[in-house]
Structures are given as C-alpha cells and as structure tokens.
Short mmCIF file of C-alpha atoms in Angstrom, two decimals:
data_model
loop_
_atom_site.label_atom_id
_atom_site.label_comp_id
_atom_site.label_asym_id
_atom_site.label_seq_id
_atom_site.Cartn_x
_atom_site.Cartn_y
_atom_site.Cartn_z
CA UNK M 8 0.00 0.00 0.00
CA UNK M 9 2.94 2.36 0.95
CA UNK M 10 4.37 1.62 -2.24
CA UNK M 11 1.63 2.58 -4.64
CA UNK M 12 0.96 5.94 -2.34
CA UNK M 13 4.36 6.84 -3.31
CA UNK M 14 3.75 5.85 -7.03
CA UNK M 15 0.45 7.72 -7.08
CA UNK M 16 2.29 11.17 -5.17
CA UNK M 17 5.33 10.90 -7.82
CA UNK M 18 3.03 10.74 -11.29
CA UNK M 19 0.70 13.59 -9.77
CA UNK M 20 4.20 15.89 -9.46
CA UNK M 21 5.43 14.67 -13.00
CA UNK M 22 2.43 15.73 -14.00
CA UNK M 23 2.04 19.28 -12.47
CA UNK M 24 5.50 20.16 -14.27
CA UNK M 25 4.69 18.53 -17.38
CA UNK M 26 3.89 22.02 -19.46
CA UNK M 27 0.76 24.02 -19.79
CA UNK M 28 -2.72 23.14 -20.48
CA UNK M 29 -2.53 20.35 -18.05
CA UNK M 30 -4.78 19.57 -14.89
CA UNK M 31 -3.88 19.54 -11.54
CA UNK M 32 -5.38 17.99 -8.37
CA UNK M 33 -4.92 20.34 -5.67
CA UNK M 34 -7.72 19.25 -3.45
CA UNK M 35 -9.19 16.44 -2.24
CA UNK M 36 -12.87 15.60 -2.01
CA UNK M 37 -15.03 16.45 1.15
CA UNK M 38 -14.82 12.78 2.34
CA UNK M 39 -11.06 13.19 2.43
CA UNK M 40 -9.86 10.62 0.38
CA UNK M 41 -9.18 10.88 -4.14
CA UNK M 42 -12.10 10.21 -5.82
CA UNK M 43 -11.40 8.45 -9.44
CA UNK M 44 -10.37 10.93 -11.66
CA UNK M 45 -9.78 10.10 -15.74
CA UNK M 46 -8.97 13.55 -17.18
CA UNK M 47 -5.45 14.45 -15.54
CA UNK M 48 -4.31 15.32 -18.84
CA UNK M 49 -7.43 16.70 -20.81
CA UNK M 50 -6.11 20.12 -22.02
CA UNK M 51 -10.06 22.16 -21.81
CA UNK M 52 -8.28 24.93 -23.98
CA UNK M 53 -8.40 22.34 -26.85
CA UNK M 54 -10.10 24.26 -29.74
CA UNK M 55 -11.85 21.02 -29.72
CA UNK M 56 -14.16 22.20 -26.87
CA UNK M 57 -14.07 25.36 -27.54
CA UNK M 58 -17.47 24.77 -29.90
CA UNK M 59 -19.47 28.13 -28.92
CA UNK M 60 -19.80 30.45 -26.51
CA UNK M 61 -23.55 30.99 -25.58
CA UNK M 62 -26.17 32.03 -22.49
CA UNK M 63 -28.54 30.08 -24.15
CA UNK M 64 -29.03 27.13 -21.79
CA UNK M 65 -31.60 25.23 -22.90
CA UNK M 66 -33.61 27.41 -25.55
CA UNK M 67 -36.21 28.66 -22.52
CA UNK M 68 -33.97 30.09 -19.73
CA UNK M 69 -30.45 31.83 -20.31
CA UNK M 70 -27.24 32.17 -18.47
CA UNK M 71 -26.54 34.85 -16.04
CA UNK M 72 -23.23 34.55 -17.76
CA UNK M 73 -21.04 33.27 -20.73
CA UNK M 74 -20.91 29.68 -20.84
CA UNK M 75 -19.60 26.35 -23.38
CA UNK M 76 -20.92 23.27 -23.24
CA UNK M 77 -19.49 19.89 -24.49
CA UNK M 78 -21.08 16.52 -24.36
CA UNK M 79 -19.31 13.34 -25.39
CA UNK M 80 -21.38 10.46 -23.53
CA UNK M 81 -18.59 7.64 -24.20
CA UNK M 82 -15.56 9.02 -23.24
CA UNK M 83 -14.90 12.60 -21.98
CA UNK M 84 -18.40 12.77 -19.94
CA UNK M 85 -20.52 16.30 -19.88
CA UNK M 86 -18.96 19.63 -19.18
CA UNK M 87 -19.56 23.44 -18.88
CA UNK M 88 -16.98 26.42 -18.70
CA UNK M 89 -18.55 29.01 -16.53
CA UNK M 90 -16.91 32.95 -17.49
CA UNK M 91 -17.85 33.86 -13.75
CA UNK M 92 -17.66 38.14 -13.95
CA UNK M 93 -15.13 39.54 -11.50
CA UNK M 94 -16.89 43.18 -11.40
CA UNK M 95 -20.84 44.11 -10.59
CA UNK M 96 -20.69 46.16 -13.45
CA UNK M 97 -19.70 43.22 -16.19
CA UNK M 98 -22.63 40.81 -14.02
CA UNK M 99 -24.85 43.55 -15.19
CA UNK M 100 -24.10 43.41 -18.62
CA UNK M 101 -24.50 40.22 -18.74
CA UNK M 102 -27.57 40.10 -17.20
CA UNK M 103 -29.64 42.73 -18.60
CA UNK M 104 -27.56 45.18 -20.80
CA UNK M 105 -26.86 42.37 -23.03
CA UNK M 106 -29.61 41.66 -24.12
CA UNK M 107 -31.12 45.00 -24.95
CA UNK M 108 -28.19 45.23 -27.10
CA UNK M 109 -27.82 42.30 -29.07
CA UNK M 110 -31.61 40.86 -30.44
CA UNK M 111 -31.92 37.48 -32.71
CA UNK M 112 -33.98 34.49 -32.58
CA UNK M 113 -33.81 32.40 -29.33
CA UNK M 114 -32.31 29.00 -31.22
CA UNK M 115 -29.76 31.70 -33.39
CA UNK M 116 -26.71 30.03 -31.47
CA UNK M 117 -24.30 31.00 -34.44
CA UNK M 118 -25.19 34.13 -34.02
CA UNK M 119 -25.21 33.91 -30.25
CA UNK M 120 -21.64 32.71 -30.75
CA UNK M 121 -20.06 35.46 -32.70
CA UNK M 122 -21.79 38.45 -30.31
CA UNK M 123 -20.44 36.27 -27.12
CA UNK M 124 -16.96 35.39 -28.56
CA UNK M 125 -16.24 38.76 -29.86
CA UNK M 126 -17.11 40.71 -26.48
CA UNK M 127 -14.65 38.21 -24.58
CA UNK M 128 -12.01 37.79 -26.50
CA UNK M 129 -8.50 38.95 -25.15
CA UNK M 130 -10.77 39.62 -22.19
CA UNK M 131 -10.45 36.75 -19.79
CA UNK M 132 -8.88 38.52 -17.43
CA UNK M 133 -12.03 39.84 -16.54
CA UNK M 134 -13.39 36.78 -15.23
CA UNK M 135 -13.12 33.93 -13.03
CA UNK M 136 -13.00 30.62 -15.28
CA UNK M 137 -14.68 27.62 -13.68
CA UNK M 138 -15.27 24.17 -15.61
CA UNK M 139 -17.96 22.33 -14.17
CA UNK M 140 -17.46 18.20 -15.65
CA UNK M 141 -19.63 15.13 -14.67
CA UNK M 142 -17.75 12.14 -15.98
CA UNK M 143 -19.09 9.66 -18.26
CA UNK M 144 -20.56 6.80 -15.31
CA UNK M 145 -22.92 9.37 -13.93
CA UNK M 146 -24.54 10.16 -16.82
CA UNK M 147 -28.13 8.74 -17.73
CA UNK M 148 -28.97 8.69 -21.58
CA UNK M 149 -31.88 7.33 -23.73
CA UNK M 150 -30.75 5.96 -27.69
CA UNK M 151 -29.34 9.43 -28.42
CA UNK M 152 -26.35 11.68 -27.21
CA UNK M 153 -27.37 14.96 -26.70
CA UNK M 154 -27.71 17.78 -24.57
CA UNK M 155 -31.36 17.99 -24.50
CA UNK M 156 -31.83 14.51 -23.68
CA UNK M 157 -29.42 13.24 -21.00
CA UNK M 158 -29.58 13.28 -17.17
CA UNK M 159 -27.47 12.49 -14.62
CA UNK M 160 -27.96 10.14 -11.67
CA UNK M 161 -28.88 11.02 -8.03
CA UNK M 162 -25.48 11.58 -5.54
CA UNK M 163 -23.14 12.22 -8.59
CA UNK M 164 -20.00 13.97 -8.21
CA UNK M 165 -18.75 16.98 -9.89
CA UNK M 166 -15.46 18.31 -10.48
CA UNK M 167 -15.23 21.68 -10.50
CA UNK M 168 -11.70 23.33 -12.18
CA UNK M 169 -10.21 26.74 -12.40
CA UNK M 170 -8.25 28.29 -14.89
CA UNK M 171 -5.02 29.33 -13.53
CA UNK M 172 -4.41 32.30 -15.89
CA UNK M 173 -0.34 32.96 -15.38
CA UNK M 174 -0.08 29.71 -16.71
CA UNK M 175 -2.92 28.89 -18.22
CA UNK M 176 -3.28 25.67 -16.81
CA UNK M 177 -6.78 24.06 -15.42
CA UNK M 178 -6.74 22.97 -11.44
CA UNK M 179 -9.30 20.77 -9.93
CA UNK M 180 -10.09 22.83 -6.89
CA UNK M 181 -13.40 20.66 -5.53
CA UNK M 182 -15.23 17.93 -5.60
CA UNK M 183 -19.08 17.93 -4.63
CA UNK M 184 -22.17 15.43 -4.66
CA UNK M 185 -24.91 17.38 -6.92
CA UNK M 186 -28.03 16.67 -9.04
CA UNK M 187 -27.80 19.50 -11.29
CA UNK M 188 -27.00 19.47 -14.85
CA UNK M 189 -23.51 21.72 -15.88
CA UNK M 190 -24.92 25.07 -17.26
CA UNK M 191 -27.31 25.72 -14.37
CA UNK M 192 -25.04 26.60 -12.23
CA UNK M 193 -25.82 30.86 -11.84
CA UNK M 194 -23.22 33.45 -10.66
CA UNK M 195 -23.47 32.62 -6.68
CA UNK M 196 -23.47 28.94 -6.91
CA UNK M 197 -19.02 30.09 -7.64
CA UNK M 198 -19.50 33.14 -5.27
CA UNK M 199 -20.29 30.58 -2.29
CA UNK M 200 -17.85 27.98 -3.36
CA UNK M 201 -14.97 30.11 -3.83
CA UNK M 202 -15.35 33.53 -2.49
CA UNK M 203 -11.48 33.78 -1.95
CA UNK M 204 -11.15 34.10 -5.55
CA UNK M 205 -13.50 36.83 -5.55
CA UNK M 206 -12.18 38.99 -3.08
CA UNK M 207 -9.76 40.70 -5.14
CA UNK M 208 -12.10 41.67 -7.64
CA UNK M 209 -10.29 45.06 -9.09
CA UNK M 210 -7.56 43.44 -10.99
CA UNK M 211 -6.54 45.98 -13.30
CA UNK M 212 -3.11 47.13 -11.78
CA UNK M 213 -1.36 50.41 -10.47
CA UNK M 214 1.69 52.17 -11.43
CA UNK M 215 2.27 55.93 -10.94
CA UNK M 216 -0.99 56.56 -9.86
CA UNK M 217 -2.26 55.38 -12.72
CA UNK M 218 -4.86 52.19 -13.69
CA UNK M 219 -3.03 49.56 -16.35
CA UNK M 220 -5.43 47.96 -18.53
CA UNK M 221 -3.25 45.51 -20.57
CA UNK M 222 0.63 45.60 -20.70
CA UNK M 223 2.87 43.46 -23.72
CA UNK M 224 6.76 42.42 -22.75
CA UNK M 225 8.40 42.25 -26.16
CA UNK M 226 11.71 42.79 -27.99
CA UNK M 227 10.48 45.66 -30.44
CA UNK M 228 13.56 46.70 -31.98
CA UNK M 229 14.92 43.18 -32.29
CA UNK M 230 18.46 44.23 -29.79
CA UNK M 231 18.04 41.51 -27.33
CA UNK M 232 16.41 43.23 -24.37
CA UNK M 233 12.40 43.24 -24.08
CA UNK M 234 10.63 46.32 -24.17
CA UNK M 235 7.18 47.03 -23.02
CA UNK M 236 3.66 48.59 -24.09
CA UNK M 237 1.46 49.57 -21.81
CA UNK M 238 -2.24 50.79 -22.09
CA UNK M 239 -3.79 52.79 -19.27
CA UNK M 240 -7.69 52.73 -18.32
CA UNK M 241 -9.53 55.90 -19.71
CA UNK M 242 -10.75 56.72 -16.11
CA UNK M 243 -13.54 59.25 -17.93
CA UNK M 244 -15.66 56.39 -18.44
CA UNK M 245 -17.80 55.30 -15.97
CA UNK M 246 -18.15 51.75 -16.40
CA UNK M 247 -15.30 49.21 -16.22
CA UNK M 248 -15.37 47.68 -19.58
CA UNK M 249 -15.37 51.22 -20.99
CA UNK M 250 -12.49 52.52 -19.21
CA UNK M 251 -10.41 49.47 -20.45
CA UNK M 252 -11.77 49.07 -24.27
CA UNK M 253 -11.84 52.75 -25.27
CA UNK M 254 -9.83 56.04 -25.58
CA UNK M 255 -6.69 54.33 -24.21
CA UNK M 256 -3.41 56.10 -23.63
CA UNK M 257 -0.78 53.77 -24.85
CA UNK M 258 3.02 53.98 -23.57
CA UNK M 259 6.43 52.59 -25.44
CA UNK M 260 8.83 51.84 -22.73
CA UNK M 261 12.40 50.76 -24.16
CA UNK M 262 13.95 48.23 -22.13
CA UNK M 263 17.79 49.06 -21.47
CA UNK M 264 20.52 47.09 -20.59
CA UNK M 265 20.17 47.66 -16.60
CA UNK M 266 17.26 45.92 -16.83
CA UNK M 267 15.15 49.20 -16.02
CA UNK M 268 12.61 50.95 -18.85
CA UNK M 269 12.45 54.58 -20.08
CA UNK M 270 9.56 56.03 -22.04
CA UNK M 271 9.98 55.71 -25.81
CA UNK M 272 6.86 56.62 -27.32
CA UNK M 273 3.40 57.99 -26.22
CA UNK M 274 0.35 57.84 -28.13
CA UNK M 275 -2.92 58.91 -26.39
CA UNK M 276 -5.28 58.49 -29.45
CA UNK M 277 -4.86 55.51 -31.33
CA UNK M 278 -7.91 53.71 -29.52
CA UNK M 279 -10.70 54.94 -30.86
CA UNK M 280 -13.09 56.77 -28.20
CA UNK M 281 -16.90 55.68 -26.99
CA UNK M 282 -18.98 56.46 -29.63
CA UNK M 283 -21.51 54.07 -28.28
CA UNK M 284 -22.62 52.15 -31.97
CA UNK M 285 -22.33 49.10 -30.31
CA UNK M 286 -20.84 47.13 -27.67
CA UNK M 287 -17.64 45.29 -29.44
CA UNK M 288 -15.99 48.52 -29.99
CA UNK M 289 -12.90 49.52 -28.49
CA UNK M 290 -9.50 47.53 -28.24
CA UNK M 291 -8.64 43.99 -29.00
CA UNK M 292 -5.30 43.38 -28.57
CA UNK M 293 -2.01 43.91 -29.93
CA UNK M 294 0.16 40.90 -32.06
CA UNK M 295 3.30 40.93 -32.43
CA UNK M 296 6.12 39.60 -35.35
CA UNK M 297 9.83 40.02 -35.73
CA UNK M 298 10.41 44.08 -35.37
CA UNK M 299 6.43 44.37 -36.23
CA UNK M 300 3.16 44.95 -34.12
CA UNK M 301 -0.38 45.00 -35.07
CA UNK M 302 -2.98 47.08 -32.91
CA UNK M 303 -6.34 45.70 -33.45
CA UNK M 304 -9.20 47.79 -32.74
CA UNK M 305 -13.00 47.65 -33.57
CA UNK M 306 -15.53 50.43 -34.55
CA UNK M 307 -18.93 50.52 -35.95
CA UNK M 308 -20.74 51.88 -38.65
CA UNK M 309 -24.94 51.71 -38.76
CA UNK M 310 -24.90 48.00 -39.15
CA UNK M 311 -21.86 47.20 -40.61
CA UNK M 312 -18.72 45.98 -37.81
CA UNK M 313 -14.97 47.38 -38.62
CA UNK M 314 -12.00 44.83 -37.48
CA UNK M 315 -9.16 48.19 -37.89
CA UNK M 316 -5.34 46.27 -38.26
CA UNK M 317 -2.58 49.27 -37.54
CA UNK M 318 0.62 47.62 -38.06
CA UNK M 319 4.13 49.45 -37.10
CA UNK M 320 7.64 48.47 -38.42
CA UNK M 321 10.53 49.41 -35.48
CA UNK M 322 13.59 50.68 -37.39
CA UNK M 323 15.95 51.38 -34.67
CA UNK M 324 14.50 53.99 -32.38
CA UNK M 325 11.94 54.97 -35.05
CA UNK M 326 9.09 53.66 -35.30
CA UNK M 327 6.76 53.83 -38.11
CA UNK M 328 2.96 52.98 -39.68
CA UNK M 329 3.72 50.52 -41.73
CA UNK M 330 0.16 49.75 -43.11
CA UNK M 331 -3.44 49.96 -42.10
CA UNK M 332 -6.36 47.67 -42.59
CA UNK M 333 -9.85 46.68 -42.51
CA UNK M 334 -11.96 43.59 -42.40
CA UNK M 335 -15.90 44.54 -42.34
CA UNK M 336 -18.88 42.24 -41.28
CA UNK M 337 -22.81 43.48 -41.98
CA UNK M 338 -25.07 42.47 -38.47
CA UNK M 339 -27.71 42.93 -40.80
CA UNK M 340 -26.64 40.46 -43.27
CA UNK M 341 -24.21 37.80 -42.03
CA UNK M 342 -24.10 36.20 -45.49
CA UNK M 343 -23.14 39.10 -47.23
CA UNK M 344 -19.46 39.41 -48.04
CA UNK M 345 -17.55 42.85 -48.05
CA UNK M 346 -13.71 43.02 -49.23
CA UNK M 347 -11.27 43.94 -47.06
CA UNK M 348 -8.65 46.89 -47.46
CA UNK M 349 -5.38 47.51 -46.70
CA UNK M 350 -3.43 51.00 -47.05
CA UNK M 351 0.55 51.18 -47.52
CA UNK M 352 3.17 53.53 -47.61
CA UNK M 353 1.50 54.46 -51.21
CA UNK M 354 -1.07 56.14 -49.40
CA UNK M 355 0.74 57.62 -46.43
CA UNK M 356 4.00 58.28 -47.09
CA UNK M 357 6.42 58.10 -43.48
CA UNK M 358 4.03 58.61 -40.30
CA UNK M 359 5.48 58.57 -36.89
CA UNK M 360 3.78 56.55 -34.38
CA UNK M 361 2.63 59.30 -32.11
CA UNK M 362 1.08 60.78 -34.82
CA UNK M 363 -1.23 58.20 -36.15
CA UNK M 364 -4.35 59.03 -34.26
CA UNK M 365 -8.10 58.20 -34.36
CA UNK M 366 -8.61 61.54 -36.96
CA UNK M 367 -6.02 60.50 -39.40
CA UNK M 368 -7.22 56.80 -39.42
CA UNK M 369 -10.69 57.38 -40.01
CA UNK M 370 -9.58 60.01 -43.03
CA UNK M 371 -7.34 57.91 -44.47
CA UNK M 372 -9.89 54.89 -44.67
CA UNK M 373 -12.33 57.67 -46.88
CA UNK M 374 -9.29 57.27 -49.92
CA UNK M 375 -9.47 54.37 -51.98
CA UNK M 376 -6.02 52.49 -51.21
CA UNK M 377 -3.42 52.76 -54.37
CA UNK M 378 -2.26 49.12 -55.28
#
C-alpha cells in the first residue's frame, strides 16, 4: 500500500511540471480521500471544446453569464466552462444590458456565438474561469447523445476546475455530490464555493498613480532586451469595460541594458473613443512579429462591424505605420461578403507613431487604397 501511495504522489508531481494546459489535483474531495479521476491530462483549452460560446441554456432560460458546453457520452463525460464576472458592473451586462443590445432568434446560437466570442475575447482577465465536468458513469442517456436529452444520476460527483491564468493551466479545486445538470449553475453557486477568488475583484493594476489595462513584454527593436507597451484605463468612463476598451493612452517603454525601462513613445489616441454604436468597440489586442506589431481595434458603422489592423515596423529607435487595414462584417446580413482593405506607404507616405491618431485613421480609410 505504501508503495503505490508513493507511485500515485510521484506521477501527480510529474504531472504538475509537465507544461501548460494540463490539470492539476490540488484538493481532495469532502470525504477526504481521491475520488477516481480520468482527465489528468485533458487540455479544456483544446479548440476542440471550444465549440461556442452561448447564455442560451436550454432554448427557454439563459445564463446569467457566458458559458460552453461539451457533451461526449462515451468518453470525456458532460462539461460546462462558466466565465464567472469579476466586477458588478460586467454581471450587469450580462444580465440585462446584453440583451437590450444584441436581439436574434432564441435557437440563433451562431449568431449567439459570434456576439459572445467577440465581447470576450483577449478579455479573460475579466473573469473567473470555472469548468464544471460530470464524468461519463454518472450520466443517464436514452438511444441518443445529446444535450437535451441526457440526465445524470442522483449523488453524482462533480469536479469543479479553475483556470489558472499565469499559466494557463486548469486545477481541480473541488469535488461535490450534486443533481444538477452543468450550465445551471448561476453566478453565486461560484461566489459561495470560492469567495477567496472573488475577493480581489479590481484586478486591473497600479503604477504611478495610474490604472493599467493591458501591458505586452516584447523585444520591439529586435536588440536583445524586451521592451514594453502599456495601455492605461480611460478613467472618464464610468463603467469598467469602458475605461479598459476605449480612448486608451498607450506607452512605449524601451527596455535598457540595466534591466530598467524609459519612455519611448506615447500615443494617447490611437484607440478609438466611446462612440456608443455598439458594444464590441474599443481595443482587441495587440500581435506581435519580428520588429512588427499590429494594434487591433473595432468600430462601428450603422450595421456594418470594422475589425481596424494598424501595423508598425521598429527601425531602430523609429518607429513607423507601416500599413493599415480593414476587415468589415454586416449584423444585418451575415451572409453578405464585403472586401477587405489595406493601405501602404503608397497612401501615407512616413508617419510617426505618435502621430497616427483616431482623426487620421478614419480620413485615411475615406481614400481608396493605391495598389
């Protein structure tokens, strides 16, 4: 017995240091002993399960937040990734601003999927990430597979993970005895569980008196030493996924050789400002290749959705627009396909990066581009 505790302690540490995406048993089940668990090594960030992000539950009642479901009956059991808000102000979007905003038919889970997707993407930070997985022997099924049909039995247990953003690695935390289905489960069900996890809820960081909304470590100008960009919360809005999605001020900080920074560039009006056409404007996020970087933005026009791509070339200590572009999608249309353009140096000449702003953008996408 002493030997296969020892066996059982050494594969559970190989397996907490083998990479990311793995799971980790931290704690053990109410009863005090390990209950049988079979997905040590599932990696939930597959783009496997990743199938749609929806509130729709079950076509009658919705979500008081974003959820996925994933059902596979023979093998992998029945799961649901609860996006648990940090802040009262993003549990009140979801629960009643959203839907004034976005309108479609009830069983429109495409659509569903693109509106939910778009407003958390690069935004997990905002949220507490729970998975919520009844494995396969507790589930009860008629001749069919599906969500809408299968149950589970009485006394079955659930294990409940959380995404461990640093490293983005998924951690059983509990174990319970329930009889409810996965996406039930409403924002105090994780409150109650795990209000540790909630007691920090302002995550957004401070440096000289000032909020950070999203910081990059990169090597910019290719010389070895990383370099930073920060973005700073636009404290004039009022709520707090305005002041982190719109009229950022954004901060180049070249990294020298003492390992401290100094500001290189400032640029306080590249992200577009509220203009309040709809609620997946604002920032995205910021890619990064070789001595390039890509700001991605998104504004709206009447009914039509603008994905803006502002890519930079770093030249030394210059740094430059290299080109602009746009991707469009009509909310009125989904099926209706709108090329893309791109602008160059053709159209632009040299332009610093403190000087490309909000005003020059939006003039320069009113010229046809020169190929």
């Amino acid at each position: 017995m002493e030997l296969v505790l020892k066996i059982l302690i050494l594969s559970l540490f190989i397996n907490s240091c083998n990479g990311q995406n793995k799971t980790k048993i931290i704690e053990k089940s109410k009863e005090g002993s390990e209950k049988h668990i079979d997905d040590e090594n599932i990696n939930f960030s597959d783009k496997k399960y990743l199938i749609g992000y929806l509130l729709n539950i079950d076509g009658s009642s919705l979500s008081e937040h974003p959820i996925i479901n994933y059902l596979d009956c023979e093998n992998e059991g029945y799961f649901t990734m609860h996006f648990i808000p940090k802040s009262d102000t993003l549990k009140a979007f979801w629960k009643d601003k959203y839907k004034t905003i976005y309108t479609y038919e009830y069983d429109d889970l495409k659509t569903e999927n693109k509106y939910v997707s778009s407003i958390l993407k690069n935004n997990y930070n905002l949220y507490n990430i729970f998975l919520y997985k009844i494995n396969k022997e507790y589930i009860i099924k008629d001749s069919i597979c599906s969500l809408e049909s299968v149950n589970i039995k009485g006394n079955t247990i659930a294990n409940i993970y959380f995404l461990d953003q640093t490293n983005n690695s998924w951690n059983l935390i509990k174990q319970v005895r329930e009889n409810m289905l996965p996406p039930y489960h409403d924002n105090n069900y994780f409150l109650k569980l795990f209000p540790k996890l909630f007691s920090s809820a302002n995550v957004l960081k401070l440096s000289e008196n000032r909020n950070i909304a999203y910081f990059y470590d990169y090597d910019l100008d290719q010389d070895g030493i990383k370099d930073k960009i920060v973005l700073y919360t636009n404290e004039e809005e009022k709520g707090e996924f305005e002041r982190i999605h719109f009229g950022l001020r954004m901060e180049i900080k070249k990294g020298l050789p003492d390992n401290t920074f100094k500001t290189w560039y400032e640029n306080n009006n590249i992200i577009p400002k509220n203009n309040f056409n709809c609620a997946t404007e604002g920032f995205s996020t910021i890619v990064f290749k070789n001595n390039y970087f890509t700001v991605e933005n998104q504004v709206c026009s009447d009914y039509i959705e603008i994905s803006s791509y502002i890519t930079f070339k770093v030249i030394g200590n210059n740094i430059v627009l290299h080109k602009y572009g746009e991707t469009y999608f009509d909310k009125a249309n989904h099926d209706k396909k709108i090329p893309s353009k791109t602008w160059t140096q053709k159209d632009f000449n040299e332009v610093n990066f403190k000087d490309v702003t909000e005003d020059f953008l939006v003039k320069l996408s009113q010229v046809k581009p020169k190929k």
